[in-house]
Amino acid sequence: MSKYLDLSIKEIHELLVEKKITPLNLVEEALERIEAAKDLNAFITVNDKVREEASTLGEVDPDNLFFGIPIAIKDNIVTKDLKTTCASHILDNFIPIYDATVVEKIKNAKMLIIGKANMDEFAMGSTSETSYFGAPLNPHDKKRVSGGSSGGSASAVAGGLVPLALGTDTGGSIRQPASYTGLVGMKPTYGRISRYGLVAFASSLDQIGPMTRTVYENAALLNILVGEDEKDLTSVKKEKEDFTRFIGDDIAGMKIALPKYFVSEIVDKEISDRIKEIISLLREKGALVDIIDMKYLDTAVNLYQIIAMAEASSNLARFDGVRYGFRADNIDSVDSMYAKTRGEGFGDEVKRRIMIGSYILSGENAKTYYDKALKVRDDITKEFARIFKDYDLIIGPTTTRVAPMLGMTKDDPHKAFMDDVLVIPVNMAGLPGLNVPVGINSEGLPIGLHIIGKSFAEATIYRLASFIEEVER
């Protein structure tokens, strides 16, 4: 088997420009690797037209770094004429008639969509074990999860099947699997990337982002994905910028905060110790790192449960068996069609969240729970703003532990939510956050560092991440 996909994107691009390889060579290699690593269960659907698409890309554009590069797309991002299931039985026959805005951007960049990556059903979970198609496995240890909900995207990139993937992050679903599998994963600022064509889970939290092997490749891919979109009124108009522009810059003089909560007893000792080593290194190189008190971080999981489940119950009301997707058999009324279709089509975790969300939004409960949660969410946002008056970035571990064994949290929803306790606050405040790998533990499993920036400060995050990556090599 050829090894072109193990090269950096820059190296692959040079080979394409020099005509030593073709996009079809890359596609063939990716398909071979997917077939050979079927046990990873990284993909739900492989694009059966990708060879033809590779053959008709035309002449290589020497200025387009991503020309002909294979990419995996999380299966809750709609792709025209390519099945999009959200890892759910209720959509396991759904073929969209349009592309998500990010998919249009990927195609305009002449990238090749290899297939749709496995995930937690409707992105609801932190291990990808809620997938109707079974959990994707962690390439570092196949008895462990690759995280969630973007677990298939993480497995595909970490397993070397593709060099790049898109994930989505509602409460840590890019950064947490990136940490578990040793990848760079960015959740951009809310509104930075259009959500048009992303099947909504919690509309005020969802964000699409890149998952890659290196910081540079992550920043370069983000360059392609961002931009205002009239089809998504939450997307933000910003002046065009190059997210790679600070990569390789010195970090002397950077002011960095580490909240005490992020290295409290909730975090495994090996992870805490590794984060403290990184802090020592940053200080040696001239960065100021202060350990600070920060309010509300311990309330983020409860807020997330209220807000995300309420919004999910509303968003998932559209899956009713009427217009598209699965419809139950043996129905004798409209009511029975709704009940049977949703009862048979959704998995247990999705049904649980819909029921809790419906309860939260019913009658006076909306004021008691949802409205109050939004007020506390506003307090979290203000607390981040207070910290960012004095600091450029906030850091901490991405996860409280390394990737757990399969089945460990499947029947313990609280434990599953606690896997995301360190990353959820970022979604609450709509801020950008990135996981960068910082080594492995005594069992050979990846440890991730979480870097949080001010709104629209992705380039500053990449500056610190690239420094840490260089030291880790």
Short mmCIF file of C-alpha atoms in Angstrom, two decimals:
data_model
loop_
_atom_site.label_atom_id
_atom_site.label_comp_id
_atom_site.label_asym_id
_atom_site.label_seq_id
_atom_site.Cartn_x
_atom_site.Cartn_y
_atom_site.Cartn_z
CA MET A 1 0.00 0.00 0.00
CA SER A 2 1.32 3.44 -0.93
CA LYS A 3 2.06 5.95 1.83
CA TYR A 4 1.19 9.28 0.25
CA LEU A 5 -1.50 9.98 2.86
CA ASP A 6 1.11 9.80 5.64
CA LEU A 7 2.82 12.86 4.19
CA SER A 8 1.94 16.41 5.21
CA ILE A 9 -0.61 18.29 3.09
CA LYS A 10 2.22 20.50 1.80
CA GLU A 11 4.24 17.45 0.71
CA ILE A 12 1.22 15.84 -0.97
CA HIS A 13 0.50 19.14 -2.73
CA GLU A 14 4.07 19.32 -4.10
CA LEU A 15 3.76 15.79 -5.50
CA LEU A 16 0.48 16.73 -7.18
CA VAL A 17 1.93 19.92 -8.65
CA GLU A 18 4.98 17.99 -9.94
CA LYS A 19 2.57 15.41 -11.44
CA LYS A 20 4.27 12.57 -9.57
CA ILE A 21 0.85 11.53 -8.26
CA THR A 22 -2.78 12.28 -9.12
CA PRO A 23 -5.85 12.89 -6.94
CA LEU A 24 -7.02 9.44 -8.03
CA ASN A 25 -3.89 7.90 -6.45
CA LEU A 26 -4.83 9.56 -3.15
CA VAL A 27 -8.44 8.40 -3.40
CA GLU A 28 -7.43 4.82 -4.19
CA GLU A 29 -5.08 4.81 -1.20
CA ALA A 30 -7.76 6.21 1.11
CA LEU A 31 -10.30 3.62 -0.05
CA GLU A 32 -7.75 0.82 0.44
CA ARG A 33 -7.02 2.04 3.94
CA ILE A 34 -10.72 2.30 4.82
CA GLU A 35 -11.27 -1.27 3.61
CA ALA A 36 -8.23 -2.54 5.53
CA ALA A 37 -9.38 -0.76 8.72
CA LYS A 38 -13.06 -1.65 8.53
CA ASP A 39 -12.94 -2.75 12.17
CA LEU A 40 -12.42 0.90 13.20
CA ASN A 41 -15.99 1.53 11.97
CA ALA A 42 -15.00 5.12 11.20
CA PHE A 43 -17.37 5.55 8.24
CA ILE A 44 -21.12 5.06 7.87
CA THR A 45 -21.14 5.70 4.10
CA VAL A 46 -18.26 5.67 1.61
CA ASN A 47 -18.72 7.88 -1.44
CA ASP A 48 -19.02 5.46 -4.39
CA LYS A 49 -18.57 8.33 -6.88
CA VAL A 50 -15.29 9.60 -5.45
CA ARG A 51 -13.08 7.89 -8.04
CA GLU A 52 -15.03 9.55 -10.84
CA GLU A 53 -14.86 12.89 -9.00
CA ALA A 54 -11.08 12.52 -8.62
CA SER A 55 -10.67 11.77 -12.31
CA THR A 56 -12.58 14.88 -13.39
CA LEU A 57 -10.97 17.48 -11.09
CA GLY A 58 -8.96 18.93 -13.94
CA GLU A 59 -5.53 20.53 -13.86
CA VAL A 60 -3.81 20.93 -10.48
CA ASP A 61 -3.96 24.47 -9.09
CA PRO A 62 -0.48 25.18 -7.65
CA ASP A 63 -1.93 27.91 -5.39
CA ASN A 64 -4.60 25.67 -3.88
CA LEU A 65 -3.02 23.65 -1.05
CA PHE A 66 -6.08 21.39 -0.71
CA PHE A 67 -6.56 20.49 -4.37
CA GLY A 68 -7.30 16.76 -4.61
CA ILE A 69 -6.97 16.08 -0.88
CA PRO A 70 -9.39 13.46 0.54
CA ILE A 71 -11.55 14.53 3.49
CA ALA A 72 -14.15 12.87 5.74
CA ILE A 73 -17.38 14.71 6.59
CA LYS A 74 -19.27 14.03 9.82
CA ASP A 75 -22.58 12.42 8.99
CA ASN A 76 -24.75 15.23 10.37
CA ILE A 77 -23.56 17.64 7.65
CA VAL A 78 -25.74 17.24 4.55
CA THR A 79 -24.15 16.20 1.25
CA LYS A 80 -26.07 16.30 -2.01
CA ASP A 81 -26.75 12.80 -3.40
CA LEU A 82 -24.66 11.23 -0.61
CA LYS A 83 -26.53 9.55 2.23
CA THR A 84 -26.68 11.57 5.48
CA THR A 85 -27.93 9.56 8.45
CA CYS A 86 -26.87 11.42 11.62
CA ALA A 87 -26.04 7.84 12.74
CA SER A 88 -29.78 7.26 13.30
CA HIS A 89 -32.21 4.64 12.08
CA ILE A 90 -34.74 7.41 11.44
CA LEU A 91 -32.52 8.82 8.66
CA ASP A 92 -30.78 5.67 7.43
CA ASN A 93 -32.32 6.08 3.94
CA PHE A 94 -32.04 9.89 3.67
CA ILE A 95 -30.24 11.28 0.60
CA PRO A 96 -30.15 15.11 0.67
CA ILE A 97 -30.92 17.21 -2.40
CA TYR A 98 -28.49 20.01 -1.49
CA ASP A 99 -25.06 20.58 0.04
CA ALA A 100 -24.32 22.27 3.35
CA THR A 101 -22.46 25.56 2.92
CA VAL A 102 -19.24 24.02 4.30
CA VAL A 103 -19.57 21.17 1.80
CA GLU A 104 -19.89 23.70 -1.03
CA LYS A 105 -16.69 25.33 0.25
CA ILE A 106 -14.92 21.96 0.39
CA LYS A 107 -15.99 21.20 -3.18
CA ASN A 108 -15.00 24.68 -4.39
CA ALA A 109 -11.54 24.01 -2.94
CA LYS A 110 -11.46 20.85 -5.12
CA MET A 111 -11.21 18.53 -2.12
CA LEU A 112 -12.58 15.01 -2.40
CA ILE A 113 -15.22 13.76 0.02
CA ILE A 114 -14.30 10.15 0.75
CA GLY A 115 -17.36 9.47 2.87
CA LYS A 116 -19.51 10.28 5.88
CA ALA A 117 -17.95 9.68 9.28
CA ASN A 118 -19.62 7.78 12.12
CA MET A 119 -20.83 9.67 15.19
CA ASP A 120 -23.16 9.64 18.16
CA GLU A 121 -26.78 9.56 17.01
CA PHE A 122 -27.78 13.16 16.23
CA ALA A 123 -24.49 14.15 17.93
CA MET A 124 -25.94 13.20 21.32
CA GLY A 125 -23.18 11.56 23.31
CA SER A 126 -19.51 11.75 24.19
CA THR A 127 -18.30 8.30 23.10
CA SER A 128 -20.08 7.72 19.73
CA GLU A 129 -21.58 4.58 21.27
CA THR A 130 -25.11 5.88 20.65
CA SER A 131 -24.61 5.42 16.88
CA TYR A 132 -27.21 3.15 15.26
CA PHE A 133 -24.29 1.70 13.27
CA GLY A 134 -22.11 0.81 16.28
CA ALA A 135 -19.27 2.75 17.86
CA PRO A 136 -16.12 3.78 15.98
CA LEU A 137 -12.96 2.50 17.70
CA ASN A 138 -9.89 4.34 18.93
CA PRO A 139 -6.88 3.58 16.68
CA HIS A 140 -4.55 3.81 19.73
CA ASP A 141 -6.44 0.99 21.47
CA LYS A 142 -9.39 -0.65 19.75
CA LYS A 143 -10.93 -1.64 23.08
CA ARG A 144 -11.47 2.06 23.78
CA VAL A 145 -13.80 4.72 22.42
CA SER A 146 -12.55 7.45 20.12
CA GLY A 147 -14.80 9.97 21.85
CA GLY A 148 -17.88 11.79 20.70
CA SER A 149 -19.82 12.93 19.12
CA SER A 150 -17.31 13.33 16.26
CA GLY A 151 -15.79 9.91 16.99
CA GLY A 152 -15.77 8.66 13.40
CA SER A 153 -14.01 11.79 12.17
CA ALA A 154 -11.40 11.31 14.91
CA SER A 155 -10.94 7.60 14.12
CA ALA A 156 -10.59 8.33 10.40
CA VAL A 157 -7.83 10.92 10.82
CA ALA A 158 -6.02 9.28 13.76
CA GLY A 159 -6.17 5.93 11.96
CA GLY A 160 -4.52 7.42 8.87
CA LEU A 161 -7.52 6.76 6.62
CA VAL A 162 -7.76 10.42 5.58
CA PRO A 163 -5.60 13.42 6.52
CA LEU A 164 -8.53 15.74 7.31
CA ALA A 165 -12.08 15.64 8.61
CA LEU A 166 -14.93 17.93 9.58
CA GLY A 167 -16.56 17.49 12.95
CA THR A 168 -19.18 19.40 14.90
CA ASP A 169 -18.99 20.66 18.48
CA THR A 170 -22.04 21.33 20.65
CA GLY A 171 -20.48 20.59 24.04
CA GLY A 172 -16.96 19.43 23.24
CA SER A 173 -17.64 17.06 20.35
CA ILE A 174 -14.59 18.08 18.29
CA ARG A 175 -12.09 18.77 21.07
CA GLN A 176 -12.83 15.77 23.28
CA PRO A 177 -12.41 13.08 20.55
CA ALA A 178 -9.36 14.99 19.29
CA SER A 179 -7.89 14.67 22.77
CA TYR A 180 -8.73 10.96 23.01
CA THR A 181 -7.08 10.21 19.65
CA GLY A 182 -4.14 12.63 19.60
CA LEU A 183 -5.40 15.14 17.01
CA VAL A 184 -5.70 18.89 16.60
CA GLY A 185 -9.38 19.83 16.80
CA MET A 186 -10.81 23.36 16.66
CA LYS A 187 -14.24 24.56 17.72
CA PRO A 188 -14.34 28.02 16.15
CA THR A 189 -16.17 31.05 17.55
CA TYR A 190 -19.95 30.66 17.29
CA GLY A 191 -20.95 32.26 13.98
CA ARG A 192 -17.51 31.92 12.39
CA ILE A 193 -18.68 29.05 10.13
CA SER A 194 -22.11 28.73 8.55
CA ARG A 195 -24.38 26.09 10.08
CA TYR A 196 -26.57 25.92 6.97
CA GLY A 197 -26.92 22.24 6.15
CA LEU A 198 -25.82 21.06 9.59
CA VAL A 199 -28.62 18.94 11.05
CA ALA A 200 -29.37 20.93 14.20
CA PHE A 201 -28.94 19.47 17.68
CA ALA A 202 -28.78 22.60 19.86
CA SER A 203 -28.86 25.61 17.57
CA SER A 204 -27.35 28.12 20.01
CA LEU A 205 -24.35 25.84 20.67
CA ASP A 206 -23.59 23.87 17.47
CA GLN A 207 -20.48 24.76 15.46
CA ILE A 208 -18.62 22.99 12.63
CA GLY A 209 -14.84 22.75 12.80
CA PRO A 210 -11.70 21.05 11.41
CA MET A 211 -9.97 17.93 12.78
CA THR A 212 -6.42 17.41 11.54
CA ARG A 213 -3.01 15.95 12.32
CA THR A 214 -1.18 19.26 12.70
CA VAL A 215 -1.83 22.82 13.81
CA TYR A 216 -0.87 24.30 10.44
CA GLU A 217 -3.23 22.00 8.53
CA ASN A 218 -6.02 22.87 10.97
CA ALA A 219 -5.54 26.61 10.52
CA ALA A 220 -5.23 26.30 6.74
CA LEU A 221 -8.47 24.27 6.55
CA LEU A 222 -10.25 26.82 8.74
CA ASN A 223 -9.29 29.48 6.16
CA ILE A 224 -11.51 27.65 3.66
CA LEU A 225 -14.48 27.03 5.97
CA VAL A 226 -15.20 30.47 7.44
CA GLY A 227 -17.38 33.28 6.13
CA GLU A 228 -20.74 34.96 6.40
CA ASP A 229 -23.63 33.10 4.80
CA GLU A 230 -27.01 34.66 4.04
CA LYS A 231 -28.57 31.24 4.57
CA ASP A 232 -27.44 31.26 8.24
CA LEU A 233 -28.39 34.45 10.07
CA THR A 234 -26.14 33.49 13.01
CA SER A 235 -23.07 33.53 10.76
CA VAL A 236 -20.91 36.61 11.26
CA LYS A 237 -19.39 38.94 8.70
CA LYS A 238 -15.67 39.30 9.40
CA GLU A 239 -12.78 40.65 7.38
CA LYS A 240 -10.86 37.84 5.65
CA GLU A 241 -7.80 36.73 7.60
CA ASP A 242 -5.15 34.05 7.38
CA PHE A 243 -5.36 31.83 10.46
CA THR A 244 -1.83 30.53 9.83
CA ARG A 245 -0.25 33.98 10.15
CA PHE A 246 1.04 33.62 13.74
CA ILE A 247 2.15 29.99 13.44
CA GLY A 248 5.80 29.71 14.45
CA ASP A 249 5.82 33.08 16.26
CA ASP A 250 7.57 33.48 19.61
CA ILE A 251 5.31 33.18 22.68
CA ALA A 252 7.36 35.47 24.94
CA GLY A 253 5.10 38.03 26.56
CA MET A 254 1.87 36.07 26.07
CA LYS A 255 -0.43 36.22 29.10
CA ILE A 256 -2.11 32.91 29.86
CA ALA A 257 -4.59 31.95 32.58
CA LEU A 258 -5.14 28.50 34.10
CA PRO A 259 -8.36 28.26 36.15
CA LYS A 260 -7.86 26.20 39.35
CA TYR A 261 -10.93 24.13 38.47
CA PHE A 262 -9.14 22.81 35.36
CA VAL A 263 -6.47 21.09 37.48
CA SER A 264 -8.66 20.17 40.46
CA GLU A 265 -9.27 16.66 41.77
CA ILE A 266 -11.76 15.98 38.93
CA VAL A 267 -8.76 15.56 36.57
CA ASP A 268 -6.61 12.39 36.52
CA LYS A 269 -3.21 12.97 38.13
CA GLU A 270 -1.19 11.99 35.04
CA ILE A 271 -3.07 14.56 32.96
CA SER A 272 -2.73 17.30 35.62
CA ASP A 273 0.99 16.57 35.94
CA ARG A 274 1.47 16.83 32.19
CA ILE A 275 -0.38 20.16 32.05
CA LYS A 276 1.86 21.47 34.85
CA GLU A 277 4.94 20.43 32.85
CA ILE A 278 3.64 22.38 29.86
CA ILE A 279 3.09 25.42 32.11
CA SER A 280 6.71 25.25 33.32
CA LEU A 281 7.86 25.11 29.72
CA LEU A 282 5.72 28.10 28.72
CA ARG A 283 7.13 30.12 31.60
CA GLU A 284 10.69 29.17 30.60
CA LYS A 285 9.99 30.55 27.13
CA GLY A 286 8.83 33.90 28.44
CA ALA A 287 5.05 33.48 28.70
CA LEU A 288 3.24 34.64 31.83
CA VAL A 289 1.04 31.84 33.22
CA ASP A 290 -1.17 32.60 36.23
CA ILE A 291 -3.35 30.15 38.12
CA ILE A 292 -6.65 31.95 38.68
CA ASP A 293 -10.07 31.61 40.27
CA MET A 294 -12.92 31.50 37.78
CA LYS A 295 -16.60 31.30 38.65
CA TYR A 296 -19.39 29.17 37.13
CA LEU A 297 -17.19 26.50 35.49
CA ASP A 298 -18.65 23.81 37.73
CA THR A 299 -22.21 24.76 36.67
CA ALA A 300 -21.59 24.39 32.92
CA VAL A 301 -22.65 20.72 32.64
CA ASN A 302 -26.02 21.38 34.30
CA LEU A 303 -26.61 24.40 32.07
CA TYR A 304 -25.64 22.38 29.02
CA GLN A 305 -28.11 19.64 29.89
CA ILE A 306 -30.97 22.12 30.23
CA ILE A 307 -30.22 24.25 27.16
CA ALA A 308 -29.08 21.48 24.80
CA MET A 309 -31.92 19.09 25.64
CA ALA A 310 -34.55 21.82 25.34
CA GLU A 311 -33.25 22.89 21.94
CA ALA A 312 -32.86 19.27 20.82
CA SER A 313 -36.48 18.43 21.63
CA SER A 314 -37.57 21.36 19.48
CA ASN A 315 -35.15 20.64 16.61
CA LEU A 316 -35.91 16.93 16.43
CA ALA A 317 -39.67 17.46 16.21
CA ARG A 318 -39.23 17.59 12.41
CA PHE A 319 -38.37 13.86 12.25
CA ASP A 320 -41.89 12.48 12.10
CA GLY A 321 -42.03 10.06 9.18
CA VAL A 322 -44.04 12.45 7.01
CA ARG A 323 -41.56 14.14 4.68
CA TYR A 324 -38.36 12.10 4.63
CA GLY A 325 -36.52 9.35 6.43
CA PHE A 326 -37.84 6.20 8.09
CA ARG A 327 -41.58 5.60 8.55
CA ALA A 328 -42.92 2.79 10.75
CA ASP A 329 -45.16 0.06 9.30
CA ASN A 330 -48.63 -1.00 10.47
CA ILE A 331 -49.95 2.43 11.36
CA ASP A 332 -53.65 3.24 11.56
CA SER A 333 -53.65 7.00 12.28
CA VAL A 334 -51.46 10.09 12.09
CA ASP A 335 -50.84 9.91 15.84
CA SER A 336 -49.74 6.28 15.67
CA MET A 337 -47.46 7.09 12.73
CA TYR A 338 -45.71 9.80 14.76
CA ALA A 339 -45.46 7.66 17.87
CA LYS A 340 -44.30 4.45 16.16
CA THR A 341 -41.93 6.19 13.75
CA ARG A 342 -40.21 8.18 16.49
CA GLY A 343 -40.31 5.27 18.92
CA GLU A 344 -38.68 2.87 16.46
CA GLY A 345 -36.51 5.42 14.65
CA PHE A 346 -34.72 7.08 17.56
CA GLY A 347 -32.26 5.36 19.88
CA ASP A 348 -32.60 5.38 23.68
CA GLU A 349 -30.26 8.32 24.36
CA VAL A 350 -31.97 10.54 21.80
CA LYS A 351 -35.42 9.65 23.17
CA ARG A 352 -34.23 10.37 26.70
CA ARG A 353 -32.98 13.83 25.70
CA ILE A 354 -36.15 14.62 23.74
CA MET A 355 -38.33 13.68 26.72
CA ILE A 356 -36.29 15.72 29.19
CA GLY A 357 -36.14 18.63 26.75
CA SER A 358 -39.90 18.53 26.22
CA TYR A 359 -40.41 18.59 29.99
CA ILE A 360 -38.03 21.56 30.35
CA LEU A 361 -39.98 23.56 27.75
CA SER A 362 -43.49 22.69 28.96
CA GLY A 363 -45.55 25.39 30.69
CA GLU A 364 -43.93 27.12 33.66
CA ASN A 365 -40.88 24.85 33.40
CA ALA A 366 -39.57 27.01 30.54
CA LYS A 367 -39.20 29.93 32.97
CA THR A 368 -38.03 27.79 35.86
CA TYR A 369 -35.31 25.94 33.91
CA TYR A 370 -34.59 27.21 30.40
CA ASP A 371 -34.85 30.97 31.01
CA LYS A 372 -32.85 30.71 34.23
CA ALA A 373 -30.18 28.63 32.47
CA LEU A 374 -29.85 31.31 29.81
CA LYS A 375 -29.27 33.93 32.53
CA VAL A 376 -26.51 31.87 34.15
CA ARG A 377 -25.08 31.24 30.68
CA ASP A 378 -24.85 35.00 30.29
CA ASP A 379 -22.95 35.12 33.61
CA ILE A 380 -20.45 32.55 32.29
CA THR A 381 -19.94 34.66 29.16
CA LYS A 382 -19.30 37.75 31.32
CA GLU A 383 -16.87 35.80 33.51
CA PHE A 384 -14.84 34.77 30.46
CA ALA A 385 -14.87 38.41 29.31
CA ARG A 386 -13.56 39.45 32.75
CA ILE A 387 -10.64 37.01 32.51
CA PHE A 388 -9.85 38.07 28.94
CA LYS A 389 -9.39 41.69 30.02
CA ASP A 390 -6.09 40.58 31.58
CA TYR A 391 -5.12 37.49 29.58
CA ASP A 392 -4.66 36.51 25.93
CA LEU A 393 -5.62 32.85 26.39
CA ILE A 394 -6.98 30.35 28.91
CA ILE A 395 -5.54 26.83 29.06
CA GLY A 396 -6.22 23.56 30.83
CA PRO A 397 -6.60 19.86 30.08
CA THR A 398 -9.17 19.02 27.41
CA THR A 399 -10.50 15.96 29.26
CA THR A 400 -10.51 14.72 32.85
CA ARG A 401 -9.21 11.31 31.74
CA VAL A 402 -7.82 9.50 28.72
CA ALA A 403 -10.12 7.58 26.35
CA PRO A 404 -12.30 5.19 28.39
CA MET A 405 -12.94 1.56 27.54
CA LEU A 406 -15.96 0.74 25.37
CA GLY A 407 -19.13 0.39 27.44
CA MET A 408 -17.80 2.22 30.51
CA THR A 409 -20.18 5.19 30.30
CA LYS A 410 -22.92 3.88 28.03
CA ASP A 411 -25.39 3.30 30.85
CA ASP A 412 -24.24 6.21 33.01
CA PRO A 413 -25.36 9.49 31.39
CA HIS A 414 -23.96 11.61 34.22
CA LYS A 415 -20.49 10.10 33.82
CA ALA A 416 -20.70 10.65 30.07
CA PHE A 417 -21.54 14.33 30.54
CA MET A 418 -18.65 14.70 32.98
CA ASP A 419 -16.29 13.64 30.17
CA ASP A 420 -17.08 17.05 28.65
CA VAL A 421 -17.00 19.13 31.84
CA LEU A 422 -13.83 21.01 30.81
CA VAL A 423 -14.94 21.82 27.27
CA ILE A 424 -18.64 22.68 27.70
CA PRO A 425 -18.03 26.19 29.16
CA VAL A 426 -16.54 27.28 25.82
CA ASN A 427 -19.78 26.42 23.98
CA MET A 428 -21.80 28.27 26.61
CA ALA A 429 -19.84 31.47 25.87
CA GLY A 430 -19.58 30.89 22.10
CA LEU A 431 -15.78 31.11 22.26
CA PRO A 432 -13.12 29.35 20.14
CA GLY A 433 -11.34 26.38 21.73
CA LEU A 434 -8.72 23.97 20.43
CA ASN A 435 -7.23 20.64 21.49
CA VAL A 436 -3.54 20.15 20.85
CA PRO A 437 -1.85 16.82 21.73
CA VAL A 438 0.75 17.08 24.53
CA GLY A 439 2.07 13.54 24.78
CA ILE A 440 0.87 10.19 26.04
CA ASN A 441 0.20 8.67 29.44
CA SER A 442 1.74 5.54 30.97
CA GLU A 443 -0.67 3.34 28.95
CA GLY A 444 0.37 4.96 25.65
CA LEU A 445 -2.87 6.95 25.32
CA PRO A 446 -3.00 10.58 24.11
CA ILE A 447 -3.30 13.55 26.48
CA GLY A 448 -4.69 16.84 25.15
CA LEU A 449 -4.23 20.48 26.14
CA HIS A 450 -7.22 22.79 25.73
CA ILE A 451 -6.57 26.37 24.56
CA ILE A 452 -9.44 28.89 24.81
CA GLY A 453 -9.38 32.30 23.16
CA LYS A 454 -11.45 35.47 23.00
CA SER A 455 -14.18 35.59 20.36
CA PHE A 456 -12.62 35.45 16.88
CA ALA A 457 -9.09 34.97 18.31
CA GLU A 458 -8.48 31.64 16.56
CA ALA A 459 -5.16 32.88 15.11
CA THR A 460 -3.83 33.60 18.63
CA ILE A 461 -4.83 30.09 19.72
CA TYR A 462 -2.93 28.63 16.75
CA ARG A 463 0.14 30.69 17.77
CA LEU A 464 0.37 28.99 21.16
CA ALA A 465 -0.69 25.59 19.79
CA SER A 466 2.02 25.64 17.10
CA PHE A 467 4.68 26.42 19.72
CA ILE A 468 3.53 23.51 21.91
CA GLU A 469 3.35 21.19 18.89
CA GLU A 470 6.91 22.08 17.89
CA VAL A 471 8.18 21.31 21.40
CA GLU A 472 6.29 18.00 21.45
CA ARG A 473 7.88 16.74 18.22
#
